[in-house]
């Protein structure tokens, strides 16, 4: 086996472990083994013939490259095959159900892609004179108008580029509002079940983070929250529906208590897809909330594309929102780039990004919204919740559902590892699911449930697809409960077996070095 300089094998020795007949190539029919691109380097330089570079005087002041850049030399067909082969070892929403809870991996309508590629949206530059991009600005304004209307809020900042970036935007506006009234506070309260980005954002803005416990029904413990409120609490960050897949029914009481104590309410709106068209966060007393366009309004994400996290604001926070804003003046759209006396930006905290946000995502999201219409969006949330409850009720006889007794879930179903045989874990079940041809669900999150499994089917799955997934999960769960030790070896049918995920996360090897054997032969 060839080893790299760290003494790690450059290829897992997995096919043999599976006890399968070995092929001469290592390929298994359509499952093709593929080396690293560096291992395929044939030293041909490049697949493209360039003319000899003309001799010019260097102006790099002695900083010229003095050794080869180290890019592997492959011909075009070799490069095409390499990436096509790798793509076939990957899982994608276009291949099957992708039950990753909290991530909303739903079908991305191709119509959105078509719209995003229209040259008037795709081939423009943010520094173009605004008179030449009126259509693009109108699109941003129209999408913003939908987001304000759907959330019942007062204004929207379109520039944040992901959910976590939206959280940062919301907290910066909250900080600016508190500082403007001469009341800088130090603490942000975050529920135990929150997405990791919430405490990370609060800490990044310079706040001290304190956690609020959950009650036995998986919701924010209102009494504990009220007990902690005081003159040092700047804001709470509440996810609703929360990351246990449950609606926070006390949201109005939470907002009222926080406001009475002089704080502000940030809502993590990443799960808006469960309530869109049914609940308006503005009616719940929320001051700022981000919306993940890439989740609720369906754009490719998670390795497939960028995110976009517009933030909607209450009237009180609107003057502190970031620049720029698109504003309609008559039938003309202008980009407000500086603080003026206008209501939208009188005391803006500044800019989130160099330009206006993710134009491609805006186009896809508006295309999604317009093709669904208001009634279609309402059906989206209804179907997402229906599908999650179908999974919850179909599996609760075999998998423990920690909050199943307290009523239906929202858009995702939460299970725990209670009842698994000694020595078998959520991780083993997830690996077993890979052998069944599914991407695993979100595991070990939220932290409030032991061995958590968070399943979000989304509304775009058919009943047949849900039934197949339920059958697969039931079969693997039964093996975990029966103590089937073979699960510990799963996945056995995947291109790779179990990897050392801790090593990969803690000590990622990001630079390829030639294998030791090849060096010794030189
Ligand atoms: C996805 C998600 C986020 C973060 O959004 P990104 O776009 O990945 O930055 C935050 N909170 C919750 C609950 C989420 O599901």
Short mmCIF file of C-alpha atoms and ligand atoms in Angstrom, two decimals:
data_model
loop_
_atom_site.label_atom_id
_atom_site.label_comp_id
_atom_site.label_asym_id
_atom_site.label_seq_id
_atom_site.Cartn_x
_atom_site.Cartn_y
_atom_site.Cartn_z
CA UNK A 1 0.00 0.00 0.00
CA UNK A 2 1.40 3.43 -0.85
CA UNK A 3 1.86 5.80 2.06
CA UNK A 4 2.22 9.55 2.14
CA UNK A 5 4.81 11.45 4.18
CA UNK A 6 2.56 11.48 7.25
CA UNK A 7 2.59 7.71 7.10
CA UNK A 8 -1.07 7.51 6.13
CA UNK A 9 -2.27 5.26 3.34
CA UNK A 10 -3.11 7.20 0.20
CA UNK A 11 -5.95 4.77 -0.58
CA UNK A 12 -8.20 3.03 1.94
CA UNK A 13 -7.89 -0.74 1.69
CA UNK A 14 -11.63 -1.19 1.70
CA UNK A 15 -12.69 -3.51 -1.08
CA UNK A 16 -10.86 -6.42 0.50
CA UNK A 17 -12.46 -5.90 3.89
CA UNK A 18 -15.88 -6.27 2.34
CA UNK A 19 -14.94 -9.85 1.51
CA UNK A 20 -15.93 -9.38 -2.11
CA UNK A 21 -14.25 -10.89 -5.09
CA UNK A 22 -11.49 -8.53 -6.20
CA UNK A 23 -11.34 -7.28 -9.76
CA UNK A 24 -8.05 -6.63 -11.52
CA UNK A 25 -8.81 -2.89 -11.83
CA UNK A 26 -10.35 -2.46 -8.39
CA UNK A 27 -13.48 -1.27 -10.22
CA UNK A 28 -16.80 -2.82 -9.34
CA UNK A 29 -18.83 -2.65 -12.54
CA UNK A 30 -20.08 0.93 -12.81
CA UNK A 31 -18.40 1.88 -9.53
CA UNK A 32 -15.01 3.02 -10.77
CA UNK A 33 -11.97 3.44 -8.55
CA UNK A 34 -10.42 6.84 -9.04
CA UNK A 35 -7.00 7.99 -7.87
CA UNK A 36 -6.27 11.53 -6.73
CA UNK A 37 -5.71 13.86 -9.64
CA UNK A 38 -2.10 14.33 -8.49
CA UNK A 39 -1.50 10.59 -8.71
CA UNK A 40 -2.59 10.71 -12.35
CA UNK A 41 -0.09 13.44 -13.24
CA UNK A 42 1.68 12.43 -16.45
CA UNK A 43 3.99 15.39 -16.50
CA UNK A 44 2.66 16.51 -19.85
CA UNK A 45 2.45 20.05 -18.59
CA UNK A 46 -1.02 20.99 -19.70
CA UNK A 47 -3.79 19.85 -21.99
CA UNK A 48 -3.59 23.18 -23.79
CA UNK A 49 -0.70 24.30 -26.02
CA UNK A 50 0.45 27.78 -25.19
CA UNK A 51 2.94 29.78 -27.22
CA UNK A 52 6.27 30.36 -25.59
CA UNK A 53 5.91 33.34 -23.26
CA UNK A 54 7.63 36.43 -24.65
CA UNK A 55 10.71 37.58 -22.79
CA UNK A 56 9.80 40.69 -20.79
CA UNK A 57 11.60 42.41 -17.97
CA UNK A 58 10.26 41.18 -14.64
CA UNK A 59 8.63 43.77 -12.45
CA UNK A 60 8.08 41.42 -9.52
CA UNK A 61 11.06 42.68 -7.56
CA UNK A 62 12.65 39.30 -7.02
CA UNK A 63 9.41 37.56 -6.00
CA UNK A 64 9.25 35.43 -9.17
CA UNK A 65 8.21 31.78 -8.78
CA UNK A 66 11.35 29.66 -8.64
CA UNK A 67 9.84 26.18 -8.86
CA UNK A 68 7.02 24.57 -10.83
CA UNK A 69 3.52 25.45 -9.66
CA UNK A 70 2.70 21.75 -9.18
CA UNK A 71 -0.57 21.54 -11.10
CA UNK A 72 -1.10 18.02 -12.43
CA UNK A 73 -0.68 17.70 -16.19
CA UNK A 74 -3.70 15.99 -17.73
CA UNK A 75 -5.22 15.97 -21.17
CA UNK A 76 -8.78 17.26 -21.55
CA UNK A 77 -10.46 13.81 -21.72
CA UNK A 78 -8.50 12.70 -18.65
CA UNK A 79 -9.66 15.74 -16.73
CA UNK A 80 -13.27 15.29 -17.86
CA UNK A 81 -13.29 11.63 -16.85
CA UNK A 82 -11.70 12.35 -13.49
CA UNK A 83 -14.37 14.79 -12.38
CA UNK A 84 -17.23 12.81 -13.92
CA UNK A 85 -16.09 9.69 -12.07
CA UNK A 86 -15.85 11.57 -8.79
CA UNK A 87 -19.30 13.12 -9.32
CA UNK A 88 -20.77 9.61 -9.58
CA UNK A 89 -19.49 8.78 -6.11
CA UNK A 90 -21.38 11.69 -4.64
CA UNK A 91 -24.93 11.98 -3.36
CA UNK A 92 -27.24 14.74 -4.58
CA UNK A 93 -30.82 15.91 -4.28
CA UNK A 94 -31.13 15.08 -7.99
CA UNK A 95 -30.41 11.41 -7.13
CA UNK A 96 -32.67 10.84 -4.18
CA UNK A 97 -34.25 11.96 -0.91
CA UNK A 98 -31.78 14.00 1.14
CA UNK A 99 -33.15 13.99 4.70
CA UNK A 100 -30.60 16.33 6.26
CA UNK A 101 -32.58 18.03 9.06
CA UNK A 102 -32.35 21.83 9.34
CA UNK A 103 -30.85 22.06 5.84
CA UNK A 104 -34.04 21.88 3.71
CA UNK A 105 -32.61 19.87 0.84
CA UNK A 106 -35.54 20.13 -1.54
CA UNK A 107 -35.88 19.99 -5.29
CA UNK A 108 -34.59 23.10 -7.03
CA UNK A 109 -36.97 23.83 -9.92
CA UNK A 110 -35.11 24.13 -13.22
CA UNK A 111 -37.23 27.14 -14.14
CA UNK A 112 -35.28 29.09 -11.51
CA UNK A 113 -32.02 28.18 -13.23
CA UNK A 114 -33.35 29.35 -16.57
CA UNK A 115 -34.34 32.72 -15.10
CA UNK A 116 -31.02 33.16 -13.28
CA UNK A 117 -29.19 32.75 -16.60
CA UNK A 118 -31.08 35.53 -18.41
CA UNK A 119 -28.30 37.86 -19.57
CA UNK A 120 -29.98 40.93 -18.04
CA UNK A 121 -29.53 39.32 -14.62
CA UNK A 122 -26.47 37.13 -15.11
CA UNK A 123 -24.15 39.25 -17.25
CA UNK A 124 -24.21 42.53 -15.37
CA UNK A 125 -21.71 44.12 -13.02
CA UNK A 126 -22.45 45.75 -9.66
CA UNK A 127 -20.52 48.87 -10.66
CA UNK A 128 -22.59 49.43 -13.81
CA UNK A 129 -24.50 52.76 -13.86
CA UNK A 130 -27.89 52.16 -12.20
CA UNK A 131 -29.69 53.39 -15.32
CA UNK A 132 -28.38 50.32 -17.16
CA UNK A 133 -29.54 47.79 -14.51
CA UNK A 134 -33.05 49.00 -13.71
CA UNK A 135 -34.50 45.51 -14.26
CA UNK A 136 -32.11 43.92 -11.78
CA UNK A 137 -32.81 46.58 -9.14
CA UNK A 138 -36.54 46.16 -9.71
CA UNK A 139 -36.14 42.41 -9.16
CA UNK A 140 -34.30 43.01 -5.86
CA UNK A 141 -37.02 45.45 -4.76
CA UNK A 142 -39.83 43.09 -5.78
CA UNK A 143 -38.28 40.13 -3.94
CA UNK A 144 -37.72 42.33 -0.89
CA UNK A 145 -41.36 43.36 -1.07
CA UNK A 146 -42.45 39.70 -0.99
CA UNK A 147 -40.20 38.97 1.99
CA UNK A 148 -41.56 41.96 3.93
CA UNK A 149 -45.14 40.97 3.13
CA UNK A 150 -44.69 37.26 3.92
CA UNK A 151 -43.05 38.02 7.27
CA UNK A 152 -45.24 41.00 8.26
CA UNK A 153 -42.11 43.02 9.03
CA UNK A 154 -41.25 46.62 8.16
CA UNK A 155 -38.15 46.55 5.94
CA UNK A 156 -35.54 44.21 4.54
CA UNK A 157 -31.78 44.20 4.03
CA UNK A 158 -30.93 42.09 0.99
CA UNK A 159 -27.14 42.05 1.14
CA UNK A 160 -26.31 39.29 3.71
CA UNK A 161 -24.91 36.27 1.92
CA UNK A 162 -26.03 33.35 4.10
CA UNK A 163 -28.06 32.57 7.20
CA UNK A 164 -25.13 33.09 9.56
CA UNK A 165 -24.27 36.35 7.77
CA UNK A 166 -27.88 37.43 8.29
CA UNK A 167 -27.57 36.71 12.01
CA UNK A 168 -24.51 38.97 12.06
CA UNK A 169 -26.48 41.68 10.24
CA UNK A 170 -29.39 41.43 12.70
CA UNK A 171 -27.17 41.57 15.77
CA UNK A 172 -25.16 44.51 14.40
CA UNK A 173 -28.43 46.41 13.92
CA UNK A 174 -29.52 45.47 17.45
CA UNK A 175 -26.20 46.63 18.86
CA UNK A 176 -26.44 49.91 16.94
CA UNK A 177 -29.98 50.50 18.26
CA UNK A 178 -28.95 49.85 21.87
CA UNK A 179 -25.85 52.03 21.58
CA UNK A 180 -27.94 54.81 20.03
CA UNK A 181 -30.05 54.93 23.16
CA UNK A 182 -26.91 54.87 25.32
CA UNK A 183 -27.69 51.42 26.69
CA UNK A 184 -24.94 49.09 25.49
CA UNK A 185 -25.71 45.69 27.00
CA UNK A 186 -23.49 42.62 27.25
CA UNK A 187 -25.45 39.40 27.10
CA UNK A 188 -27.30 37.48 24.41
CA UNK A 189 -29.55 34.62 25.52
CA UNK A 190 -29.68 31.58 23.23
CA UNK A 191 -31.74 28.41 23.77
CA UNK A 192 -29.89 25.12 24.32
CA UNK A 193 -31.26 23.70 21.09
CA UNK A 194 -29.99 26.57 18.88
CA UNK A 195 -27.99 26.06 15.70
CA UNK A 196 -24.28 26.56 16.43
CA UNK A 197 -24.22 29.68 14.29
CA UNK A 198 -26.37 31.57 16.86
CA UNK A 199 -23.93 31.56 19.79
CA UNK A 200 -21.02 31.90 17.36
CA UNK A 201 -22.53 35.05 15.84
CA UNK A 202 -23.31 36.57 19.24
CA UNK A 203 -19.74 35.94 20.41
CA UNK A 204 -18.36 37.34 17.15
CA UNK A 205 -20.26 40.61 17.71
CA UNK A 206 -18.66 40.78 21.17
CA UNK A 207 -21.53 39.60 23.35
CA UNK A 208 -21.36 37.10 26.17
CA UNK A 209 -23.58 34.12 25.37
CA UNK A 210 -25.76 32.47 27.98
CA UNK A 211 -27.95 29.49 27.32
CA UNK A 212 -31.65 29.17 28.18
CA UNK A 213 -32.85 25.67 29.06
CA UNK A 214 -35.59 23.78 27.22
CA UNK A 215 -38.65 22.44 29.01
CA UNK A 216 -39.75 18.80 28.86
CA UNK A 217 -41.80 19.61 25.75
CA UNK A 218 -38.68 20.70 23.81
CA UNK A 219 -39.61 24.40 23.91
CA UNK A 220 -37.94 27.43 25.51
CA UNK A 221 -38.52 27.36 29.28
CA UNK A 222 -40.44 30.65 29.58
CA UNK A 223 -40.03 30.93 33.36
CA UNK A 224 -36.28 30.33 33.16
CA UNK A 225 -36.03 32.97 30.42
CA UNK A 226 -38.05 35.52 32.39
CA UNK A 227 -35.93 34.79 35.46
CA UNK A 228 -32.75 35.65 33.56
CA UNK A 229 -33.93 38.85 31.83
CA UNK A 230 -32.47 42.08 33.18
CA UNK A 231 -30.64 45.29 32.30
CA UNK A 232 -27.58 43.40 30.96
CA UNK A 233 -29.51 41.36 28.35
CA UNK A 234 -29.22 42.91 24.87
CA UNK A 235 -31.31 40.35 23.01
CA UNK A 236 -32.54 36.78 22.77
CA UNK A 237 -32.02 34.67 19.66
CA UNK A 238 -34.93 32.28 19.21
CA UNK A 239 -35.32 29.82 16.36
CA UNK A 240 -38.96 29.33 15.40
CA UNK A 241 -39.90 26.66 14.50
CA UNK A 242 -37.03 25.46 16.68
CA UNK A 243 -34.37 22.91 15.84
CA UNK A 244 -36.37 20.12 17.51
CA UNK A 245 -38.85 20.70 14.67
CA UNK A 246 -41.35 22.27 17.08
CA UNK A 247 -43.24 25.55 17.01
CA UNK A 248 -42.56 27.87 19.97
CA UNK A 249 -46.12 28.60 21.11
CA UNK A 250 -44.99 31.12 23.75
CA UNK A 251 -43.30 33.38 21.19
CA UNK A 252 -45.53 36.41 21.87
CA UNK A 253 -45.03 36.05 25.63
CA UNK A 254 -41.27 35.74 25.06
CA UNK A 255 -41.16 38.91 22.92
CA UNK A 256 -43.26 40.86 25.42
CA UNK A 257 -41.06 39.82 28.34
CA UNK A 258 -37.84 40.68 26.47
CA UNK A 259 -39.17 44.07 25.34
CA UNK A 260 -40.41 44.86 28.86
CA UNK A 261 -36.86 44.22 30.09
CA UNK A 262 -35.45 46.62 27.45
CA UNK A 263 -34.01 43.91 25.18
CA UNK A 264 -34.64 43.03 21.55
CA UNK A 265 -35.80 39.81 19.87
CA UNK A 266 -33.80 38.16 17.11
CA UNK A 267 -35.47 35.24 15.36
CA UNK A 268 -33.45 32.63 13.47
CA UNK A 269 -35.77 32.22 10.49
CA UNK A 270 -33.92 29.36 8.80
CA UNK A 271 -37.00 27.18 9.34
CA UNK A 272 -39.39 29.66 7.74
CA UNK A 273 -40.27 27.01 5.16
CA UNK A 274 -42.45 25.34 7.83
CA UNK A 275 -44.66 28.39 8.39
CA UNK A 276 -44.46 30.47 5.20
CA UNK A 277 -47.92 31.67 4.18
CA UNK A 278 -49.35 30.77 7.60
CA UNK A 279 -47.53 32.70 10.34
CA UNK A 280 -46.07 36.21 10.05
CA UNK A 281 -43.10 36.63 12.41
CA UNK A 282 -43.91 40.37 12.57
CA UNK A 283 -47.09 39.44 14.45
CA UNK A 284 -45.00 37.65 17.09
CA UNK A 285 -43.07 40.72 18.25
CA UNK A 286 -39.82 39.93 16.45
CA UNK A 287 -37.35 42.76 15.75
CA UNK A 288 -35.05 41.08 13.22
CA UNK A 289 -35.03 37.76 11.40
CA UNK A 290 -32.96 36.28 8.61
CA UNK A 291 -34.48 34.18 5.85
CA UNK A 292 -32.40 31.51 4.15
CA UNK A 293 -33.40 31.97 0.51
CA UNK A 294 -31.41 28.80 -0.22
CA UNK A 295 -33.64 26.79 2.10
CA UNK A 296 -37.16 28.24 2.07
CA UNK A 297 -37.10 29.57 -1.47
CA UNK A 298 -35.18 26.72 -3.04
CA UNK A 299 -31.81 27.42 -4.52
CA UNK A 300 -29.02 24.86 -4.85
CA UNK A 301 -26.88 24.86 -1.70
CA UNK A 302 -24.58 22.68 0.33
CA UNK A 303 -21.77 22.30 -2.17
CA UNK A 304 -24.16 23.11 -5.01
CA UNK A 305 -24.23 26.85 -4.77
CA UNK A 306 -24.01 29.93 -2.58
CA UNK A 307 -26.52 31.01 0.05
CA UNK A 308 -28.40 34.21 0.60
CA UNK A 309 -29.71 35.46 3.93
CA UNK A 310 -31.83 38.64 3.68
CA UNK A 311 -32.86 40.12 7.04
CA UNK A 312 -36.28 41.59 7.77
CA UNK A 313 -36.56 44.31 10.42
CA UNK A 314 -39.23 45.76 12.68
CA UNK A 315 -40.03 49.46 12.46
CA UNK A 316 -37.87 50.14 15.54
CA UNK A 317 -34.75 48.57 14.00
CA UNK A 318 -35.22 49.82 10.45
CA UNK A 319 -33.15 53.04 10.83
CA UNK A 320 -30.14 50.93 11.88
CA UNK A 321 -30.27 48.47 8.98
CA UNK A 322 -27.28 48.16 6.65
CA UNK A 323 -26.67 49.86 3.32
CA UNK A 324 -27.24 49.72 0.44
CA UNK A 325 -31.01 49.78 -0.03
CA UNK A 326 -32.92 49.65 -3.28
CA UNK A 327 -35.59 52.32 -3.25
CA UNK A 328 -38.32 53.00 -5.77
CA UNK A 329 -38.73 56.66 -6.70
CA UNK A 330 -41.61 56.98 -9.15
CA UNK A 331 -40.90 54.40 -11.83
CA UNK A 332 -37.16 54.57 -11.24
CA UNK A 333 -35.12 52.37 -8.90
CA UNK A 334 -32.20 53.88 -7.03
CA UNK A 335 -29.50 52.34 -4.91
CA UNK A 336 -29.18 54.21 -1.63
CA UNK A 337 -25.54 53.83 -0.69
CA UNK A 338 -25.08 56.44 2.02
CA UNK A 339 -26.82 57.47 5.21
CA UNK A 340 -29.45 60.09 4.55
CA UNK A 341 -32.31 61.41 6.60
CA UNK A 342 -34.67 58.81 5.09
CA UNK A 343 -36.51 56.50 7.48
CA UNK A 344 -34.74 53.40 6.14
CA UNK A 345 -31.17 54.32 6.81
CA UNK A 346 -30.87 57.33 9.09
CA UNK A 347 -28.49 55.57 11.51
CA UNK A 348 -27.27 52.63 9.44
CA UNK A 349 -24.56 50.52 11.06
CA UNK A 350 -22.74 50.36 7.71
CA UNK A 351 -22.25 47.74 5.03
CA UNK A 352 -22.32 43.94 5.17
CA UNK A 353 -20.71 43.36 1.77
CA UNK A 354 -19.03 45.31 -0.98
CA UNK A 355 -22.11 45.21 -3.23
CA UNK A 356 -25.80 44.39 -3.14
CA UNK A 357 -26.02 40.67 -2.36
CA UNK A 358 -26.35 37.42 -4.30
CA UNK A 359 -28.05 38.39 -7.56
CA UNK A 360 -28.29 34.79 -8.80
CA UNK A 361 -30.04 33.71 -5.62
CA UNK A 362 -32.42 36.67 -5.78
CA UNK A 363 -33.45 35.72 -9.29
CA UNK A 364 -34.00 32.08 -8.35
CA UNK A 365 -35.96 32.97 -5.22
CA UNK A 366 -38.27 35.41 -7.01
CA UNK A 367 -38.79 32.88 -9.79
CA UNK A 368 -39.74 30.31 -7.11
CA UNK A 369 -42.09 32.72 -5.34
CA UNK A 370 -43.83 33.92 -8.51
CA UNK A 371 -44.25 30.40 -9.91
CA UNK A 372 -45.85 29.24 -6.63
CA UNK A 373 -47.90 32.35 -5.89
CA UNK A 374 -49.22 33.16 -2.44
CA UNK A 375 -51.46 30.06 -2.34
CA UNK A 376 -48.66 27.82 -3.58
CA UNK A 377 -46.28 29.04 -0.85
CA UNK A 378 -48.93 28.28 1.74
CA UNK A 379 -49.18 24.78 0.32
CA UNK A 380 -45.38 24.41 0.46
CA UNK A 381 -45.37 24.79 4.25
CA UNK A 382 -48.43 22.56 4.62
CA UNK A 383 -46.88 19.76 2.57
CA UNK A 384 -43.48 20.07 4.31
CA UNK A 385 -45.18 19.63 7.69
CA UNK A 386 -47.41 16.80 6.43
CA UNK A 387 -44.43 14.86 5.05
CA UNK A 388 -42.45 15.22 8.28
CA UNK A 389 -45.40 14.04 10.37
CA UNK A 390 -45.91 11.07 8.05
CA UNK A 391 -42.31 10.03 8.81
CA UNK A 392 -42.68 10.73 12.53
CA UNK A 393 -45.83 8.62 12.91
CA UNK A 394 -44.63 5.86 10.58
CA UNK A 395 -41.48 5.23 12.59
CA UNK A 396 -42.33 6.05 16.20
CA UNK A 397 -43.02 2.38 16.97
CA UNK A 398 -39.39 1.54 16.14
CA UNK A 399 -37.52 4.79 16.91
CA UNK A 400 -38.10 6.83 20.05
CA UNK A 401 -39.56 10.28 19.23
CA UNK A 402 -38.60 12.39 22.27
CA UNK A 403 -41.35 15.00 21.88
CA UNK A 404 -43.76 12.88 19.84
CA UNK A 405 -46.29 12.83 22.69
CA UNK A 406 -46.60 16.61 22.74
CA UNK A 407 -48.31 16.66 19.35
CA UNK A 408 -47.38 16.95 15.68
CA UNK A 409 -43.98 18.21 14.58
CA UNK A 410 -43.35 20.97 12.08
CA UNK A 411 -41.16 20.37 9.02
CA UNK A 412 -38.73 17.89 10.58
CA UNK A 413 -39.03 14.76 12.71
CA UNK A 414 -36.70 14.20 15.66
CA UNK A 415 -35.71 10.75 16.95
CA UNK A 416 -33.29 9.54 19.63
CA UNK A 417 -31.11 6.44 19.99
CA UNK A 418 -33.06 5.18 23.01
CA UNK A 419 -33.55 1.43 22.77
CA UNK A 420 -30.53 0.72 20.56
CA UNK A 421 -28.58 -2.39 21.61
CA UNK A 422 -25.47 -1.84 23.74
CA UNK A 423 -22.54 -0.76 21.55
CA UNK A 424 -24.63 0.45 18.60
CA UNK A 425 -25.12 4.16 18.04
CA UNK A 426 -26.75 6.79 15.87
CA UNK A 427 -23.54 6.85 13.84
CA UNK A 428 -23.90 3.12 13.03
CA UNK A 429 -27.49 3.65 11.94
CA UNK A 430 -26.47 6.55 9.71
CA UNK A 431 -23.76 4.44 8.08
CA UNK A 432 -26.29 1.67 7.52
CA UNK A 433 -28.53 4.16 5.74
CA UNK A 434 -25.69 4.87 3.28
CA UNK A 435 -25.72 1.20 2.28
CA UNK A 436 -29.46 1.56 1.64
CA UNK A 437 -28.65 4.35 -0.83
CA UNK A 438 -29.63 7.39 1.25
CA UNK A 439 -27.71 10.37 2.51
CA UNK A 440 -27.96 10.15 6.31
CA UNK A 441 -30.12 12.54 8.31
CA UNK A 442 -28.60 15.23 10.55
CA UNK A 443 -27.01 13.43 13.52
CA UNK A 444 -26.25 14.42 17.11
CA UNK A 445 -28.06 17.73 16.63
CA UNK A 446 -29.91 19.29 18.40
CA UNK A 447 -27.74 18.66 21.45
CA UNK A 448 -30.73 18.46 23.82
CA UNK A 449 -31.58 14.93 22.61
CA UNK A 450 -29.29 11.92 23.12
CA UNK A 451 -28.05 10.46 19.85
CA UNK A 452 -30.36 12.82 17.95
CA UNK A 453 -31.52 12.05 14.41
CA UNK A 454 -33.19 15.01 12.71
CA UNK A 455 -35.08 14.06 9.53
CA UNK A 456 -36.35 16.75 7.15
CA UNK A 457 -38.01 15.20 4.12
CA UNK A 458 -39.25 18.55 2.60
CA UNK A 459 -42.43 18.96 0.61
CA UNK A 460 -40.95 17.92 -2.73
CA UNK A 461 -40.87 14.17 -1.97
CA UNK A 462 -43.60 11.89 -3.28
CA UNK A 463 -45.38 9.41 -1.02
CA UNK A 464 -43.57 6.58 -2.83
CA UNK A 465 -40.18 8.16 -2.04
CA UNK A 466 -41.17 8.69 1.59
CA UNK A 467 -42.36 5.08 1.89
CA UNK A 468 -39.09 3.77 0.50
CA UNK A 469 -37.09 5.91 2.92
CA UNK A 470 -39.29 4.88 5.85
CA UNK A 471 -38.80 1.20 4.91
CA UNK A 472 -35.03 1.63 4.75
CA UNK A 473 -34.83 3.53 8.05
CA UNK A 474 -37.13 1.00 9.74
CA UNK A 475 -34.93 -1.88 8.59
CA UNK A 476 -31.71 -0.25 9.83
CA UNK A 477 -33.33 0.84 13.12
CA UNK A 478 -34.51 -2.72 13.74
CA UNK A 479 -30.94 -3.97 13.19
CA UNK A 480 -29.65 -1.36 15.68
CA UNK A 481 -32.18 -2.44 18.29
CA UNK A 482 -31.56 -6.14 17.72
CA UNK A 483 -27.81 -5.68 18.24
CA UNK A 484 -26.83 -6.61 14.68
CA UNK A 485 -23.05 -6.14 14.95
CA UNK A 486 -22.64 -6.09 11.17
CA UNK A 487 -23.92 -2.49 11.31
CA UNK A 488 -20.59 -1.54 12.85
CA UNK A 489 -18.93 -2.35 9.52
CA UNK A 490 -21.35 -0.24 7.45
CA UNK A 491 -21.13 1.16 4.86
CA UNK A 492 -19.94 -1.88 2.93
CA UNK A 493 -21.39 -0.92 -0.46
CA UNK A 494 -20.10 2.67 -0.64
CA UNK A 495 -16.98 3.65 -2.63
CA UNK A 496 -15.26 4.21 0.74
CA UNK A 497 -15.84 2.57 4.11
CA UNK A 498 -15.61 4.42 7.43
CA UNK A 499 -13.17 7.28 7.37
CA UNK A 500 -11.34 8.74 10.33
CA UNK A 501 -13.63 11.76 10.57
CA UNK A 502 -11.95 13.14 13.69
CA UNK A 503 -8.55 13.17 12.01
CA UNK A 504 -10.06 14.65 8.87
CA UNK A 505 -11.66 17.49 10.85
CA UNK A 506 -8.82 18.14 13.31
CA UNK A 507 -5.83 17.55 11.07
CA UNK A 508 -6.99 18.04 7.52
CA UNK A 509 -4.29 17.33 4.96
CA UNK A 510 -4.80 20.06 2.43
CA UNK A 511 -1.54 19.82 0.50
CA UNK A 512 -0.71 16.75 -1.54
CA UNK A 513 2.76 15.34 -1.16
CA UNK A 514 4.18 12.61 -3.35
CA UNK A 515 3.93 9.10 -1.85
CA UNK A 516 7.01 7.93 0.03
CA UNK A 517 7.49 4.90 -2.23
CA UNK A 518 7.72 6.98 -5.40
CA UNK A 519 10.33 9.18 -3.76
CA UNK A 520 12.44 6.26 -2.63
CA UNK A 521 12.50 4.95 -6.20
CA UNK A 522 13.99 8.20 -7.54
C1 LIG B 1 -29.01 26.57 8.11
C2 LIG B 1 -29.24 27.20 9.43
C3 LIG B 1 -28.49 28.32 9.85
C4 LIG B 1 -27.30 28.87 9.08
O1 LIG B 1 -27.57 29.21 7.77
P1 LIG B 1 -26.37 29.26 6.69
O2 LIG B 1 -27.01 29.79 5.46
O3 LIG B 1 -25.87 27.87 6.57
O4 LIG B 1 -25.31 30.18 7.23
C5 LIG B 1 -28.81 28.90 11.05
N1 LIG B 1 -29.79 28.40 11.83
C6 LIG B 1 -30.52 27.32 11.47
C7 LIG B 1 -31.62 26.83 12.37
C8 LIG B 1 -30.27 26.68 10.26
O5 LIG B 1 -30.98 25.61 9.90
#
